[in-house]
């Protein structure tokens, strides 16, 4: 799903008066130049959520933001273990201490939508997690590792490797 429109299409819509007022207030509060920009953003969010529901194997990227109490038992260890269980999906983690012994953690994630939902459910189930939100997009991170290049490099290294006989010294150790 591209975020850059190559061409524009006009849309006309009718809204209840109160919803229209709230929309205008939101546009003004965010300092956006037009309603169209806000509506396009809201539609993109809805489309990503829809994509994750109807195509759970589709790869998505995003962030998981969670707030939790750091003084509750072994919550940090449980969070770390859960992230380790989803090592292929968790790209990085940023942790900040908040007031009143609360912590904010942001995970950068990418993987099949179904796996990210499972990760969110596993994190939510940890006692002491107060808030959790997944914000996702269909725009993906570039491949971190190209396995075909890794395999080619390994094969080339094996071909280039030569066997060198090792001389043993008096005590059976390799001589310099």
Short mmCIF file of N, CA and C in Angstrom, two decimals:
data_model
loop_
_atom_site.label_atom_id
_atom_site.label_comp_id
_atom_site.label_asym_id
_atom_site.label_seq_id
_atom_site.Cartn_x
_atom_site.Cartn_y
_atom_site.Cartn_z
N UNK A 1 0.86 -1.17 0.00
CA UNK A 1 0.00 0.00 0.00
C UNK A 1 0.90 1.23 0.00
N UNK A 2 0.83 2.05 -1.00
CA UNK A 2 1.66 3.23 -1.12
C UNK A 2 1.06 4.39 -0.34
N UNK A 3 1.94 5.14 0.34
CA UNK A 3 1.47 6.33 1.07
C UNK A 3 1.58 7.58 0.21
N UNK A 4 2.27 7.49 -0.92
CA UNK A 4 2.41 8.62 -1.83
C UNK A 4 1.37 8.50 -2.94
N UNK A 5 0.39 9.40 -2.97
CA UNK A 5 -0.60 9.30 -4.05
C UNK A 5 0.02 9.72 -5.37
N UNK A 6 -0.17 8.88 -6.39
CA UNK A 6 0.31 9.25 -7.72
C UNK A 6 -0.71 10.12 -8.41
N UNK A 7 -1.97 9.93 -8.06
CA UNK A 7 -3.03 10.78 -8.57
C UNK A 7 -4.08 10.89 -7.47
N UNK A 8 -4.89 11.88 -7.56
CA UNK A 8 -5.91 12.10 -6.54
C UNK A 8 -7.29 11.79 -7.10
N UNK A 9 -8.16 11.32 -6.25
CA UNK A 9 -9.56 11.09 -6.60
C UNK A 9 -10.40 11.90 -5.62
N UNK A 10 -11.44 12.50 -6.10
CA UNK A 10 -12.31 13.32 -5.26
C UNK A 10 -13.36 12.43 -4.60
N UNK A 11 -13.63 12.73 -3.33
CA UNK A 11 -14.62 12.00 -2.54
C UNK A 11 -15.54 13.01 -1.89
N UNK A 12 -16.81 12.80 -2.03
CA UNK A 12 -17.79 13.66 -1.37
C UNK A 12 -18.49 12.81 -0.33
N UNK A 13 -18.68 13.37 0.87
CA UNK A 13 -19.33 12.58 1.91
C UNK A 13 -20.20 13.45 2.79
N UNK A 14 -21.18 12.83 3.38
CA UNK A 14 -22.06 13.51 4.33
C UNK A 14 -21.82 12.90 5.70
N UNK A 15 -21.77 13.76 6.71
CA UNK A 15 -21.54 13.31 8.09
C UNK A 15 -22.58 13.94 9.00
N UNK A 16 -22.88 13.29 10.11
CA UNK A 16 -23.71 13.95 11.12
C UNK A 16 -23.01 15.24 11.58
N UNK A 17 -23.77 16.26 11.88
CA UNK A 17 -23.22 17.58 12.20
C UNK A 17 -22.21 17.53 13.34
N UNK A 18 -22.48 16.76 14.40
CA UNK A 18 -21.57 16.68 15.54
C UNK A 18 -20.25 16.02 15.14
N UNK A 19 -20.31 14.98 14.34
CA UNK A 19 -19.09 14.30 13.87
C UNK A 19 -18.27 15.26 12.99
N UNK A 20 -18.95 16.02 12.16
CA UNK A 20 -18.28 17.00 11.31
C UNK A 20 -17.57 18.05 12.17
N UNK A 21 -18.24 18.52 13.22
CA UNK A 21 -17.64 19.51 14.13
C UNK A 21 -16.40 18.92 14.80
N UNK A 22 -16.47 17.66 15.25
CA UNK A 22 -15.33 17.01 15.89
C UNK A 22 -14.17 16.84 14.91
N UNK A 23 -14.49 16.52 13.67
CA UNK A 23 -13.47 16.37 12.63
C UNK A 23 -12.74 17.70 12.42
N UNK A 24 -13.49 18.78 12.28
CA UNK A 24 -12.88 20.10 12.10
C UNK A 24 -12.02 20.48 13.30
N UNK A 25 -12.49 20.17 14.50
CA UNK A 25 -11.72 20.48 15.71
C UNK A 25 -10.40 19.69 15.70
N UNK A 26 -10.46 18.44 15.29
CA UNK A 26 -9.26 17.60 15.24
C UNK A 26 -8.27 18.14 14.20
N UNK A 27 -8.75 18.56 13.05
CA UNK A 27 -7.90 19.14 12.01
C UNK A 27 -7.19 20.37 12.57
N UNK A 28 -7.94 21.22 13.24
CA UNK A 28 -7.37 22.46 13.80
C UNK A 28 -6.37 22.14 14.91
N UNK A 29 -6.72 21.23 15.82
CA UNK A 29 -5.83 20.88 16.93
C UNK A 29 -4.52 20.28 16.45
N UNK A 30 -4.56 19.53 15.37
CA UNK A 30 -3.34 18.93 14.82
C UNK A 30 -2.58 19.87 13.90
N UNK A 31 -3.20 20.99 13.57
CA UNK A 31 -2.56 21.96 12.69
C UNK A 31 -2.41 21.47 11.26
N UNK A 32 -3.36 20.66 10.83
CA UNK A 32 -3.32 20.13 9.47
C UNK A 32 -3.87 21.14 8.48
N UNK A 33 -3.39 21.10 7.23
CA UNK A 33 -3.86 22.08 6.25
C UNK A 33 -5.27 21.82 5.73
N UNK A 34 -5.76 20.57 5.88
CA UNK A 34 -7.08 20.28 5.33
C UNK A 34 -7.70 19.05 6.00
N UNK A 35 -9.01 18.94 5.87
CA UNK A 35 -9.72 17.73 6.33
C UNK A 35 -9.25 16.51 5.55
N UNK A 36 -8.97 16.71 4.27
CA UNK A 36 -8.56 15.59 3.42
C UNK A 36 -7.34 14.87 3.97
N UNK A 37 -6.38 15.63 4.49
CA UNK A 37 -5.17 15.01 5.03
C UNK A 37 -5.51 14.14 6.24
N UNK A 38 -6.36 14.62 7.12
CA UNK A 38 -6.75 13.83 8.29
C UNK A 38 -7.56 12.61 7.88
N UNK A 39 -8.50 12.78 6.99
CA UNK A 39 -9.33 11.64 6.55
C UNK A 39 -8.47 10.59 5.87
N UNK A 40 -7.50 11.00 5.05
CA UNK A 40 -6.61 10.03 4.40
C UNK A 40 -5.81 9.25 5.44
N UNK A 41 -5.32 9.94 6.48
CA UNK A 41 -4.57 9.26 7.55
C UNK A 41 -5.46 8.25 8.28
N UNK A 42 -6.68 8.65 8.60
CA UNK A 42 -7.60 7.74 9.29
C UNK A 42 -7.94 6.53 8.43
N UNK A 43 -8.11 6.75 7.14
CA UNK A 43 -8.40 5.64 6.22
C UNK A 43 -7.21 4.69 6.14
N UNK A 44 -5.98 5.24 6.08
CA UNK A 44 -4.79 4.38 6.05
C UNK A 44 -4.72 3.49 7.28
N UNK A 45 -4.98 4.07 8.46
CA UNK A 45 -4.97 3.26 9.69
C UNK A 45 -6.01 2.15 9.62
N UNK A 46 -7.19 2.47 9.14
CA UNK A 46 -8.25 1.47 9.03
C UNK A 46 -7.88 0.38 8.03
N UNK A 47 -7.24 0.76 6.92
CA UNK A 47 -6.86 -0.23 5.91
C UNK A 47 -5.78 -1.18 6.42
N UNK A 48 -4.83 -0.67 7.19
CA UNK A 48 -3.79 -1.54 7.77
C UNK A 48 -4.43 -2.53 8.74
N UNK A 49 -5.34 -2.04 9.58
CA UNK A 49 -6.03 -2.94 10.52
C UNK A 49 -6.84 -3.98 9.76
N UNK A 50 -7.51 -3.56 8.72
CA UNK A 50 -8.30 -4.48 7.90
C UNK A 50 -7.39 -5.53 7.25
N UNK A 51 -6.28 -5.09 6.71
CA UNK A 51 -5.32 -5.99 6.05
C UNK A 51 -4.84 -7.06 7.05
N UNK A 52 -4.55 -6.63 8.27
CA UNK A 52 -4.07 -7.58 9.29
C UNK A 52 -5.15 -8.60 9.63
N UNK A 53 -6.41 -8.20 9.58
CA UNK A 53 -7.51 -9.13 9.90
C UNK A 53 -7.81 -10.10 8.77
N UNK A 54 -7.82 -9.62 7.54
CA UNK A 54 -8.22 -10.49 6.43
C UNK A 54 -7.05 -11.27 5.83
N UNK A 55 -5.83 -10.80 6.07
CA UNK A 55 -4.64 -11.50 5.57
C UNK A 55 -3.64 -11.63 6.72
N UNK A 56 -3.92 -12.52 7.70
CA UNK A 56 -3.08 -12.60 8.89
C UNK A 56 -1.64 -13.04 8.62
N UNK A 57 -1.39 -13.67 7.48
CA UNK A 57 -0.02 -14.10 7.16
C UNK A 57 0.78 -13.00 6.48
N UNK A 58 0.10 -11.89 6.13
CA UNK A 58 0.78 -10.77 5.47
C UNK A 58 1.75 -10.12 6.45
N UNK A 59 2.95 -9.79 5.98
CA UNK A 59 3.96 -9.16 6.83
C UNK A 59 3.65 -7.68 6.99
N UNK A 60 3.71 -7.22 8.24
CA UNK A 60 3.52 -5.81 8.56
C UNK A 60 4.66 -5.37 9.48
N UNK A 61 4.87 -4.08 9.58
CA UNK A 61 5.87 -3.51 10.49
C UNK A 61 5.15 -2.53 11.40
N UNK A 62 5.77 -2.22 12.52
CA UNK A 62 5.16 -1.25 13.40
C UNK A 62 5.86 -1.14 14.73
N UNK A 63 5.15 -0.54 15.67
CA UNK A 63 5.65 -0.42 17.04
C UNK A 63 4.61 -0.96 18.00
N UNK A 64 5.11 -1.54 19.07
CA UNK A 64 4.26 -1.92 20.19
C UNK A 64 4.71 -1.04 21.35
N UNK A 65 3.79 -0.23 21.86
CA UNK A 65 4.09 0.64 22.98
C UNK A 65 3.39 0.10 24.21
N UNK A 66 4.14 -0.08 25.29
CA UNK A 66 3.51 -0.57 26.51
C UNK A 66 3.98 0.23 27.71
N UNK A 67 3.08 0.36 28.67
CA UNK A 67 3.35 1.01 29.95
C UNK A 67 3.08 -0.03 31.02
N UNK A 68 4.03 -0.14 31.97
CA UNK A 68 3.88 -1.15 33.02
C UNK A 68 4.52 -0.67 34.31
N UNK A 69 4.14 -1.31 35.40
CA UNK A 69 4.71 -1.04 36.72
C UNK A 69 5.97 -1.87 36.86
N UNK A 70 7.09 -1.22 37.09
CA UNK A 70 8.36 -1.92 37.22
C UNK A 70 8.58 -2.58 38.56
N UNK A 71 7.74 -2.25 39.55
CA UNK A 71 7.93 -2.81 40.90
C UNK A 71 7.12 -4.07 41.14
N UNK A 72 6.49 -4.60 40.12
CA UNK A 72 5.63 -5.77 40.26
C UNK A 72 6.39 -7.05 39.94
N UNK A 73 6.90 -7.69 40.97
CA UNK A 73 7.51 -9.01 40.80
C UNK A 73 8.57 -9.04 39.72
N UNK A 74 8.47 -10.02 38.87
CA UNK A 74 9.49 -10.24 37.84
C UNK A 74 9.01 -9.78 36.47
N UNK A 75 8.30 -8.66 36.42
CA UNK A 75 7.70 -8.22 35.16
C UNK A 75 8.76 -7.97 34.08
N UNK A 76 9.89 -7.37 34.46
CA UNK A 76 10.92 -7.08 33.44
C UNK A 76 11.48 -8.38 32.86
N UNK A 77 11.66 -9.38 33.71
CA UNK A 77 12.15 -10.68 33.22
C UNK A 77 11.11 -11.34 32.32
N UNK A 78 9.84 -11.24 32.69
CA UNK A 78 8.78 -11.84 31.87
C UNK A 78 8.68 -11.15 30.51
N UNK A 79 8.81 -9.82 30.51
CA UNK A 79 8.78 -9.08 29.25
C UNK A 79 9.97 -9.48 28.37
N UNK A 80 11.15 -9.59 28.98
CA UNK A 80 12.34 -9.97 28.22
C UNK A 80 12.20 -11.38 27.66
N UNK A 81 11.67 -12.31 28.45
CA UNK A 81 11.49 -13.68 27.98
C UNK A 81 10.50 -13.73 26.82
N UNK A 82 9.40 -12.99 26.95
CA UNK A 82 8.40 -12.96 25.88
C UNK A 82 9.00 -12.40 24.60
N UNK A 83 9.78 -11.32 24.73
CA UNK A 83 10.43 -10.76 23.54
C UNK A 83 11.40 -11.77 22.92
N UNK A 84 12.09 -12.52 23.75
CA UNK A 84 13.01 -13.55 23.26
C UNK A 84 12.25 -14.65 22.52
N UNK A 85 11.06 -14.98 23.00
CA UNK A 85 10.23 -15.98 22.33
C UNK A 85 9.81 -15.52 20.92
N UNK A 86 9.81 -14.21 20.69
CA UNK A 86 9.43 -13.64 19.40
C UNK A 86 10.63 -12.90 18.78
N UNK A 87 11.79 -13.52 18.87
CA UNK A 87 13.03 -12.91 18.43
C UNK A 87 13.02 -12.53 16.95
N UNK A 88 12.35 -13.32 16.11
CA UNK A 88 12.29 -13.00 14.68
C UNK A 88 11.45 -11.76 14.42
N UNK A 89 10.51 -11.45 15.30
CA UNK A 89 9.60 -10.33 15.09
C UNK A 89 10.07 -9.04 15.77
N UNK A 90 10.77 -9.14 16.90
CA UNK A 90 11.19 -7.96 17.65
C UNK A 90 12.55 -7.50 17.11
N UNK A 91 12.55 -6.34 16.46
CA UNK A 91 13.76 -5.79 15.85
C UNK A 91 14.59 -5.06 16.90
N UNK A 92 13.93 -4.24 17.71
CA UNK A 92 14.63 -3.49 18.76
C UNK A 92 13.65 -3.10 19.85
N UNK A 93 14.23 -2.66 20.97
CA UNK A 93 13.42 -2.27 22.12
C UNK A 93 14.03 -1.03 22.75
N UNK A 94 13.17 -0.07 23.11
CA UNK A 94 13.61 1.15 23.79
C UNK A 94 12.85 1.24 25.10
N UNK A 95 13.57 1.44 26.20
CA UNK A 95 12.96 1.47 27.53
C UNK A 95 13.24 2.81 28.19
N UNK A 96 12.21 3.39 28.84
CA UNK A 96 12.36 4.65 29.56
C UNK A 96 11.65 4.50 30.90
N UNK A 97 12.30 4.97 31.98
CA UNK A 97 11.66 4.98 33.29
C UNK A 97 10.76 6.21 33.39
N UNK A 98 9.53 6.00 33.85
CA UNK A 98 8.58 7.09 34.05
C UNK A 98 8.44 7.37 35.54
N UNK A 99 7.55 8.27 35.88
CA UNK A 99 7.27 8.57 37.29
C UNK A 99 6.56 7.41 37.96
N UNK A 100 6.59 7.43 39.28
CA UNK A 100 5.84 6.48 40.11
C UNK A 100 6.14 5.03 39.74
N UNK A 101 7.41 4.74 39.51
CA UNK A 101 7.90 3.39 39.20
C UNK A 101 7.19 2.75 38.02
N UNK A 102 6.80 3.56 37.06
CA UNK A 102 6.25 3.03 35.82
C UNK A 102 7.33 3.08 34.74
N UNK A 103 7.18 2.23 33.76
CA UNK A 103 8.12 2.20 32.64
C UNK A 103 7.35 2.26 31.34
N UNK A 104 7.98 2.86 30.34
CA UNK A 104 7.45 2.91 28.98
C UNK A 104 8.43 2.13 28.12
N UNK A 105 7.92 1.21 27.34
CA UNK A 105 8.76 0.43 26.45
C UNK A 105 8.16 0.46 25.05
N UNK A 106 9.01 0.68 24.07
CA UNK A 106 8.58 0.71 22.67
C UNK A 106 9.37 -0.35 21.92
N UNK A 107 8.66 -1.27 21.29
CA UNK A 107 9.29 -2.33 20.51
C UNK A 107 9.08 -2.02 19.03
N UNK A 108 10.14 -2.09 18.25
CA UNK A 108 10.03 -2.02 16.79
C UNK A 108 9.87 -3.45 16.32
N UNK A 109 8.78 -3.73 15.61
CA UNK A 109 8.46 -5.11 15.23
C UNK A 109 8.16 -5.21 13.74
N UNK A 110 8.37 -6.42 13.23
CA UNK A 110 7.98 -6.73 11.85
C UNK A 110 7.78 -8.23 11.76
N UNK A 111 6.71 -8.62 11.08
CA UNK A 111 6.43 -10.04 10.90
C UNK A 111 5.01 -10.24 10.44
N UNK A 112 4.61 -11.51 10.31
CA UNK A 112 3.22 -11.78 9.93
C UNK A 112 2.27 -11.16 10.96
N UNK A 113 1.18 -10.59 10.48
CA UNK A 113 0.22 -9.92 11.37
C UNK A 113 -0.24 -10.85 12.49
N UNK A 114 -0.44 -12.12 12.18
CA UNK A 114 -0.90 -13.07 13.19
C UNK A 114 0.15 -13.23 14.30
N UNK A 115 1.44 -13.23 13.95
CA UNK A 115 2.50 -13.36 14.96
C UNK A 115 2.57 -12.10 15.83
N UNK A 116 2.39 -10.93 15.22
CA UNK A 116 2.42 -9.70 16.01
C UNK A 116 1.23 -9.63 16.95
N UNK A 117 0.07 -10.13 16.52
CA UNK A 117 -1.09 -10.19 17.40
C UNK A 117 -0.81 -11.14 18.56
N UNK A 118 -0.20 -12.29 18.28
CA UNK A 118 0.16 -13.25 19.34
C UNK A 118 1.13 -12.62 20.32
N UNK A 119 2.11 -11.86 19.81
CA UNK A 119 3.07 -11.17 20.67
C UNK A 119 2.36 -10.17 21.57
N UNK A 120 1.45 -9.38 21.00
CA UNK A 120 0.69 -8.41 21.80
C UNK A 120 -0.12 -9.12 22.88
N UNK A 121 -0.77 -10.22 22.52
CA UNK A 121 -1.57 -10.97 23.49
C UNK A 121 -0.68 -11.51 24.61
N UNK A 122 0.50 -12.02 24.26
CA UNK A 122 1.42 -12.56 25.27
C UNK A 122 1.91 -11.45 26.21
N UNK A 123 2.21 -10.28 25.66
CA UNK A 123 2.65 -9.16 26.50
C UNK A 123 1.52 -8.65 27.38
N UNK A 124 0.31 -8.57 26.84
CA UNK A 124 -0.86 -8.12 27.61
C UNK A 124 -1.14 -9.04 28.79
N UNK A 125 -0.84 -10.32 28.63
CA UNK A 125 -1.17 -11.29 29.68
C UNK A 125 -0.23 -11.20 30.88
N UNK A 126 0.84 -10.43 30.77
CA UNK A 126 1.79 -10.29 31.87
C UNK A 126 1.21 -9.32 32.90
N UNK A 127 1.13 -9.80 34.13
CA UNK A 127 0.56 -8.98 35.21
C UNK A 127 1.43 -7.74 35.44
N UNK A 128 0.78 -6.58 35.46
CA UNK A 128 1.49 -5.33 35.66
C UNK A 128 1.54 -4.47 34.40
N UNK A 129 1.23 -5.06 33.24
CA UNK A 129 1.17 -4.28 32.00
C UNK A 129 -0.16 -3.52 32.02
N UNK A 130 -0.07 -2.18 32.02
CA UNK A 130 -1.27 -1.34 32.12
C UNK A 130 -1.84 -0.95 30.76
N UNK A 131 -0.96 -0.67 29.82
CA UNK A 131 -1.40 -0.22 28.50
C UNK A 131 -0.53 -0.89 27.45
N UNK A 132 -1.13 -1.21 26.32
CA UNK A 132 -0.39 -1.78 25.20
C UNK A 132 -1.11 -1.39 23.92
N UNK A 133 -0.34 -0.91 22.95
CA UNK A 133 -0.94 -0.55 21.66
C UNK A 133 0.02 -0.90 20.54
N UNK A 134 -0.51 -1.56 19.52
CA UNK A 134 0.24 -1.85 18.30
C UNK A 134 -0.16 -0.82 17.25
N UNK A 135 0.82 -0.14 16.70
CA UNK A 135 0.60 0.77 15.58
C UNK A 135 1.36 0.15 14.41
N UNK A 136 0.65 -0.16 13.34
CA UNK A 136 1.29 -0.90 12.26
C UNK A 136 1.13 -0.21 10.91
N UNK A 137 1.96 -0.65 9.99
CA UNK A 137 1.95 -0.14 8.62
C UNK A 137 2.29 -1.29 7.69
N UNK A 138 1.90 -1.17 6.46
CA UNK A 138 2.27 -2.19 5.48
C UNK A 138 3.60 -1.86 4.81
N UNK A 139 4.15 -0.66 5.07
CA UNK A 139 5.49 -0.34 4.59
C UNK A 139 6.46 -1.14 5.45
N UNK A 140 7.41 -1.82 4.82
CA UNK A 140 8.28 -2.74 5.54
C UNK A 140 9.71 -2.23 5.63
N UNK A 141 10.42 -2.74 6.62
CA UNK A 141 11.85 -2.51 6.71
C UNK A 141 12.54 -3.26 5.58
N UNK A 142 13.63 -2.74 5.06
CA UNK A 142 14.35 -3.51 4.06
C UNK A 142 14.91 -4.77 4.71
N UNK A 143 15.18 -5.81 3.92
CA UNK A 143 15.70 -7.05 4.51
C UNK A 143 16.98 -6.77 5.29
N UNK A 144 17.03 -7.28 6.51
CA UNK A 144 18.22 -7.08 7.34
C UNK A 144 19.34 -8.01 6.91
N UNK A 145 18.98 -9.19 6.45
CA UNK A 145 19.95 -10.18 5.99
C UNK A 145 19.41 -10.79 4.71
N UNK A 146 20.27 -10.89 3.71
CA UNK A 146 19.89 -11.58 2.48
C UNK A 146 20.50 -12.97 2.56
N UNK A 147 19.66 -13.96 2.86
CA UNK A 147 20.16 -15.32 3.07
C UNK A 147 20.83 -15.89 1.84
N UNK A 148 20.41 -15.51 0.65
CA UNK A 148 21.06 -16.03 -0.56
C UNK A 148 22.49 -15.52 -0.64
N UNK A 149 22.74 -14.26 -0.23
CA UNK A 149 24.10 -13.73 -0.22
C UNK A 149 24.93 -14.42 0.85
N UNK A 150 24.33 -14.69 2.04
CA UNK A 150 25.03 -15.38 3.11
C UNK A 150 25.47 -16.77 2.66
N UNK A 151 24.57 -17.50 2.00
CA UNK A 151 24.88 -18.85 1.54
C UNK A 151 25.95 -18.81 0.46
N UNK A 152 25.92 -17.83 -0.44
CA UNK A 152 26.94 -17.70 -1.48
C UNK A 152 28.30 -17.41 -0.86
N UNK A 153 28.33 -16.54 0.15
CA UNK A 153 29.59 -16.20 0.81
C UNK A 153 30.16 -17.41 1.54
N UNK A 154 29.30 -18.20 2.20
CA UNK A 154 29.76 -19.41 2.89
C UNK A 154 30.33 -20.41 1.89
N UNK A 155 29.66 -20.60 0.76
CA UNK A 155 30.14 -21.53 -0.25
C UNK A 155 31.48 -21.07 -0.82
N UNK A 156 31.62 -19.78 -1.06
CA UNK A 156 32.87 -19.24 -1.58
C UNK A 156 33.99 -19.41 -0.56
N UNK A 157 33.68 -19.20 0.72
CA UNK A 157 34.69 -19.36 1.77
C UNK A 157 35.16 -20.81 1.84
N UNK A 158 34.25 -21.76 1.68
CA UNK A 158 34.62 -23.18 1.71
C UNK A 158 35.51 -23.51 0.51
N UNK A 159 35.19 -22.95 -0.65
CA UNK A 159 35.99 -23.20 -1.85
C UNK A 159 37.39 -22.62 -1.71
N UNK A 160 37.49 -21.44 -1.06
CA UNK A 160 38.77 -20.77 -0.92
C UNK A 160 39.62 -21.33 0.21
N UNK A 161 39.00 -22.05 1.12
CA UNK A 161 39.74 -22.58 2.28
C UNK A 161 40.74 -23.62 1.80
N UNK A 162 41.94 -23.50 2.33
CA UNK A 162 42.93 -24.51 2.00
C UNK A 162 43.35 -25.22 3.28
N UNK A 163 43.73 -26.45 3.13
CA UNK A 163 44.16 -27.24 4.27
C UNK A 163 45.64 -27.01 4.47
N UNK A 164 46.01 -26.56 5.66
CA UNK A 164 47.41 -26.31 5.98
C UNK A 164 47.84 -27.30 7.05
N UNK A 165 48.86 -28.11 6.77
CA UNK A 165 49.31 -29.06 7.80
C UNK A 165 49.91 -28.30 8.98
N UNK A 166 49.66 -28.77 10.18
CA UNK A 166 50.15 -28.14 11.39
C UNK A 166 51.28 -28.99 11.94
N UNK A 167 52.44 -28.36 12.16
CA UNK A 167 53.57 -29.08 12.76
C UNK A 167 53.37 -29.12 14.25
N UNK A 168 53.64 -30.25 14.84
CA UNK A 168 53.53 -30.39 16.29
C UNK A 168 54.90 -30.21 16.91
N UNK A 169 54.94 -29.52 18.02
CA UNK A 169 56.18 -29.33 18.76
C UNK A 169 56.48 -30.53 19.63
N UNK A 170 57.48 -30.39 20.49
CA UNK A 170 57.91 -31.48 21.36
C UNK A 170 56.83 -31.91 22.34
N UNK A 171 56.00 -30.99 22.79
CA UNK A 171 54.98 -31.31 23.79
C UNK A 171 53.63 -31.61 23.14
N UNK A 172 53.55 -31.77 21.85
CA UNK A 172 52.31 -32.11 21.18
C UNK A 172 51.45 -30.91 20.83
N UNK A 173 51.97 -29.72 21.09
CA UNK A 173 51.23 -28.50 20.76
C UNK A 173 51.62 -28.03 19.37
N UNK A 174 50.72 -27.23 18.77
CA UNK A 174 51.03 -26.68 17.45
C UNK A 174 52.20 -25.73 17.57
N UNK A 175 53.17 -25.88 16.70
CA UNK A 175 54.35 -25.01 16.72
C UNK A 175 54.03 -23.72 15.98
N UNK A 176 54.64 -22.63 16.42
CA UNK A 176 54.40 -21.34 15.79
C UNK A 176 55.11 -21.20 14.48
#
